[in-house]
Amino acid sequence: MDLREIFQNVVDGQAADVEAGVKTALAEGASAEEILNKALIAAMDQVGQLFEEGELFVPEMLIAARAMQAGLNHLKPLLVQSGVKSAGKVAIGTVKGDLHDIGKNLVAMMLEGSGFEVMDLGVDVAPEKFVQAVREGAQVLGFSALLTTTMSNMEATLQALKNAGLRDQVKVMVGGAPVTQDYANKIGADGFAPDASSATRVARSLVA
Ligand code: B1M
């Protein structure tokens, strides 16, 4: 099985072919780590690149992310077994009061595809739930918000981290359509990402 075939099927969003390709590659002796790095992660990097260049759009990126996920599902148990080092632990959620989760899910999938261990806290996430995630070992928290009315809950969550004495133990990345770098600076977040592909780069830099 040529790993380039799996790579291309991820880019093209062909989930069933990715799944079949991963199974064949494993049966033929390729290691889970090799498939992850040379096919799945490489393909998602390519998808992110094409998105930034305006060659791919959000629906295609979602479809590619799902195709990658289909392959990843077969590798996960093997990766845990072979002890592949996680890129870091990220807890991500849409902040309190906000039910939009498509962008957050996309960011979570891209992070997972880049080797992060992702705790998805869901939507309408109360500050205390983010605080708890830090206690459970999250190194990076990801706050997503799609409404101008819920963005302020990012600041409230940062305050909850300070109140719990945990602000220094975790990096905070924020994003979502109304969120900007200026806003991230204003509330004292550690990073901002305008889209899912840059979110993986920002998360990598935050744990580096
Ligand atoms: Co809502 N909605 N919505 N909505 N909705 C918007 C956001 C809105 C802009 C529509 C509009 O008026 N033009 C508007 C917000 C206005 C504002 O605040 N300025 C709005 C409104 C008003 C509302 C309601 C209040 C409507 C009502 O009930 N009167 C209501 C609020 C409900 C609530 O949350 N409490 C509501 C409800 C809903 C639905 C439930 C129907 C549905 C959500 C379904 C779901 O998510 N499961 C929905 C939808 C679909 C939208 C639009 C149409 C699409 C959002 C989306 O999924 N985009 C949206 C209009 C629009 O954006 N065109 C709209 C695609 C997604 C891939 O992009 O989420 O931006 P996005 O994510 C990007 C980046 O932002 C970034 O990466 C992603 C991928 O590149 N990103 C991060 C996101 N999170 C990140 C986190 C990071 C880093 C990057 O780090 C942690």
XYZ file of C-alpha atoms and ligand atoms in Angstrom:
299
model
C 0.000 0.000 0.000
C 1.452 3.333 -1.044
C 1.033 5.802 1.823
C 0.707 8.572 -0.763
C -2.608 7.013 -1.757
C -3.925 7.381 1.811
C -2.546 10.930 1.900
C -4.433 11.848 -1.297
C -7.647 10.185 -0.129
C -7.566 12.299 3.059
C -7.045 15.469 1.029
C -9.931 14.406 -1.238
C -12.137 13.541 1.754
C -12.664 9.884 0.797
C -13.306 8.450 4.269
C -14.091 4.855 3.205
C -10.939 4.703 1.055
C -8.829 6.130 3.867
C -10.193 3.530 6.270
C -9.547 0.703 3.783
C -6.076 2.074 2.967
C -5.074 2.273 6.626
C -6.248 -1.309 7.239
C -4.281 -2.564 4.211
C -1.149 -0.617 5.147
C -1.258 -2.059 8.678
C -1.797 -5.586 7.321
C 1.198 -5.098 5.027
C 3.400 -4.146 7.967
C 3.458 -0.333 7.988
C 3.684 1.029 11.526
C 0.852 3.094 13.000
C 3.290 5.956 13.600
C 4.446 5.919 9.977
C 0.862 5.993 8.681
C -0.029 8.770 11.131
C 2.913 11.009 10.233
C 3.450 10.304 6.536
C -0.187 10.002 5.478
C -2.745 11.423 7.932
C -0.951 14.351 9.557
C 0.894 15.241 6.348
C -2.435 15.285 4.493
C -4.093 17.522 7.094
C -1.137 19.905 6.892
C -1.684 19.989 3.126
C -5.423 20.581 3.609
C -4.675 23.443 6.017
C -2.245 24.911 3.487
C -4.789 24.683 0.655
C -7.416 26.293 2.913
C -5.126 29.201 3.729
C -4.416 29.652 0.007
C -8.150 29.741 -0.756
C -8.010 26.486 -2.759
C -10.240 24.613 -0.289
C -13.194 25.882 1.706
C -14.710 24.985 5.083
C -16.957 22.137 3.808
C -14.033 20.434 2.054
C -11.888 20.924 5.137
C -14.599 19.299 7.284
C -14.903 16.369 4.876
C -11.134 15.900 4.833
C -11.060 16.101 8.640
C -13.715 13.371 8.828
C -11.738 11.211 6.392
C -8.637 11.690 8.521
C -10.681 10.790 11.612
C -11.861 7.556 9.924
C -8.223 6.520 9.497
C -7.220 7.752 12.925
C -9.880 5.603 14.610
C -8.015 2.495 13.389
C -4.644 3.804 14.536
C -5.568 5.135 17.964
C -5.397 1.846 19.924
C -2.095 0.951 18.254
C -0.619 4.386 18.912
C -1.493 4.151 22.576
C 0.054 0.645 22.673
C 3.264 1.690 20.938
C 3.508 4.701 23.249
C 3.719 7.401 20.580
C 4.347 10.592 22.484
C 1.331 12.904 22.491
C 1.963 16.437 21.238
C 0.199 17.650 24.396
C -3.179 17.650 26.094
C -5.746 20.227 24.976
C -9.219 20.758 26.459
C -11.501 22.626 24.073
C -15.058 23.862 24.372
C -17.518 26.510 23.248
C -17.916 28.989 26.074
C -20.937 29.334 28.335
C -24.120 30.459 26.627
C -22.908 29.526 23.139
C -24.187 26.463 21.254
C -22.190 26.783 18.014
C -19.887 23.792 17.676
C -19.033 23.234 14.010
C -15.872 25.365 14.094
C -14.880 24.041 17.528
C -15.285 20.446 16.279
C -13.148 21.218 13.268
C -10.414 22.694 15.462
C -10.615 19.623 17.751
C -10.282 17.269 14.772
C -7.321 19.172 13.357
C -5.612 19.147 16.760
C -6.206 15.423 17.082
C -4.851 14.914 13.586
C -1.715 16.778 14.632
C -1.091 14.367 17.498
C -2.693 16.247 20.398
C -4.730 14.431 23.013
C -8.035 16.340 22.900
C -10.643 16.566 25.655
C -13.771 17.914 23.994
C -15.812 19.665 26.680
C -18.703 20.347 24.292
C -20.809 23.508 24.077
C -22.145 25.946 26.680
C -19.137 25.133 28.844
C -19.174 26.740 32.278
C -15.886 28.290 33.525
C -15.713 25.678 36.316
C -15.588 22.900 33.713
C -12.505 24.457 32.098
C -10.964 24.834 35.569
C -11.603 21.140 36.197
C -9.927 20.240 32.879
C -6.725 21.952 34.055
C -6.883 19.875 37.245
C -7.154 16.821 34.965
C -3.934 17.716 33.185
C -4.867 19.935 30.236
C -1.809 21.942 29.160
C -3.778 24.125 26.745
C -7.384 25.303 26.997
C -9.216 26.247 23.796
C -12.153 28.645 24.083
C -14.457 28.988 21.066
C -17.219 31.623 20.732
C -19.402 32.567 17.758
C -21.541 35.232 19.381
C -20.501 38.729 20.370
C -22.704 38.222 23.440
C -20.790 35.125 24.608
C -17.245 36.330 23.887
C -17.186 37.970 27.328
C -17.412 34.489 28.851
C -13.854 33.922 27.619
C -12.733 36.654 29.993
C -14.952 35.251 32.761
C -13.316 31.840 32.279
C -9.826 33.369 32.464
C -10.909 35.049 35.710
C -12.164 31.696 37.054
C -8.721 30.194 36.308
C -7.067 33.052 38.227
C -9.485 32.638 41.142
C -8.630 28.930 41.259
C -4.889 29.780 41.299
C -4.373 27.837 38.047
C -3.761 30.578 35.481
C 0.024 30.015 35.463
C -0.351 26.276 34.893
C -2.125 26.440 31.547
C -1.977 28.227 28.194
C -5.204 29.595 26.768
C -5.979 29.777 23.052
C -9.105 31.578 21.825
C -10.934 31.627 18.498
C -14.254 31.893 16.711
C -15.695 34.226 14.080
C -16.042 37.402 16.221
C -12.748 36.876 18.084
C -9.641 38.808 17.034
C -5.988 38.993 18.030
C -6.723 42.375 19.634
C -9.489 40.854 21.719
C -7.207 37.969 22.738
C -4.558 40.487 23.844
C -7.131 42.571 25.676
C -8.407 39.687 27.818
C -4.916 38.237 28.392
C -5.220 34.992 26.388
C -1.921 33.366 25.374
C -2.860 32.688 21.760
C -5.410 33.381 19.057
C -6.102 31.382 15.909
C -8.395 32.621 13.141
C -9.032 29.127 11.740
C -8.598 25.437 12.427
C -5.341 24.943 10.566
C -3.585 27.824 12.299
C -5.001 26.572 15.624
C -2.722 23.519 15.400
C 0.298 25.766 14.808
C -0.641 28.029 17.727
C -1.233 25.036 20.033
C 2.157 23.559 19.064
C 3.869 26.859 19.852
C 2.045 27.144 23.193
C 3.279 23.732 24.410
C 6.780 24.141 22.936
Co -25.861 31.075 14.777
N -25.226 32.910 14.644
N -27.104 31.641 16.201
N -26.499 29.270 14.711
N -24.843 30.868 13.236
C -24.097 33.131 13.734
C -22.778 33.005 14.486
C -24.393 34.613 13.246
C -23.135 35.377 12.804
C -25.469 34.587 12.136
C -25.803 35.964 11.644
O -26.531 36.663 12.296
N -25.248 36.357 10.530
C -25.074 35.230 14.513
C -24.131 35.885 15.533
C -24.228 37.390 15.545
C -23.283 37.961 16.530
O -23.220 37.599 17.660
N -22.514 38.904 16.057
C -25.784 34.030 15.079
C -26.890 34.082 15.948
C -27.435 35.462 16.233
C -27.473 32.942 16.513
C -28.638 32.878 17.482
C -28.632 33.926 18.603
C -29.909 32.945 16.631
C -31.165 33.004 17.439
O -31.513 32.051 18.076
N -31.804 34.157 17.389
C -28.516 31.456 18.062
C -27.659 31.406 19.297
C -27.678 30.069 19.937
C -26.621 30.002 21.002
O -25.491 29.708 20.711
N -26.975 30.258 22.244
C -27.839 30.762 16.930
C -28.002 29.407 16.638
C -27.408 28.738 15.586
C -27.709 27.298 15.198
C -27.948 26.385 16.402
C -28.909 27.283 14.314
C -26.475 26.924 14.306
C -25.332 26.282 15.086
C -25.281 24.774 14.863
C -24.029 24.203 15.431
O -22.979 24.844 15.583
N -24.127 22.935 15.761
C -26.025 28.293 13.872
C -25.180 28.514 12.762
C -24.884 27.302 11.893
C -24.637 29.782 12.474
C -23.808 30.212 11.249
C -24.741 30.263 10.072
C -22.625 29.317 10.871
C -21.595 29.077 11.992
C -20.620 28.008 11.527
O -20.753 26.848 11.890
N -19.639 28.380 10.675
C -23.287 31.622 11.697
C -23.154 32.598 10.550
C -21.805 32.471 9.897
O -20.798 32.266 10.548
N -21.776 32.629 8.618
C -24.160 31.966 12.839
C -18.693 27.436 10.087
C -17.533 27.197 11.053
C -16.571 26.179 10.435
O -16.861 28.415 11.226
O -17.488 28.524 13.656
O -16.338 30.489 12.522
P -16.530 29.031 12.658
O -15.151 28.369 13.048
C -13.943 28.675 12.371
C -13.150 29.817 12.999
O -13.958 30.774 13.646
C -12.169 29.136 13.889
O -11.893 27.923 13.208
C -13.071 27.440 12.573
C -12.690 26.744 11.303
O -11.847 27.496 10.496
N -12.494 28.806 15.260
C -11.480 28.662 16.177
C -13.651 28.522 15.866
N -13.463 28.210 17.137
C -12.130 28.270 17.357
C -11.372 28.032 18.508
C -9.995 28.183 18.419
C -9.380 28.582 17.244
C -10.106 28.818 16.103
O -9.185 27.984 19.456
C -9.713 27.429 20.627
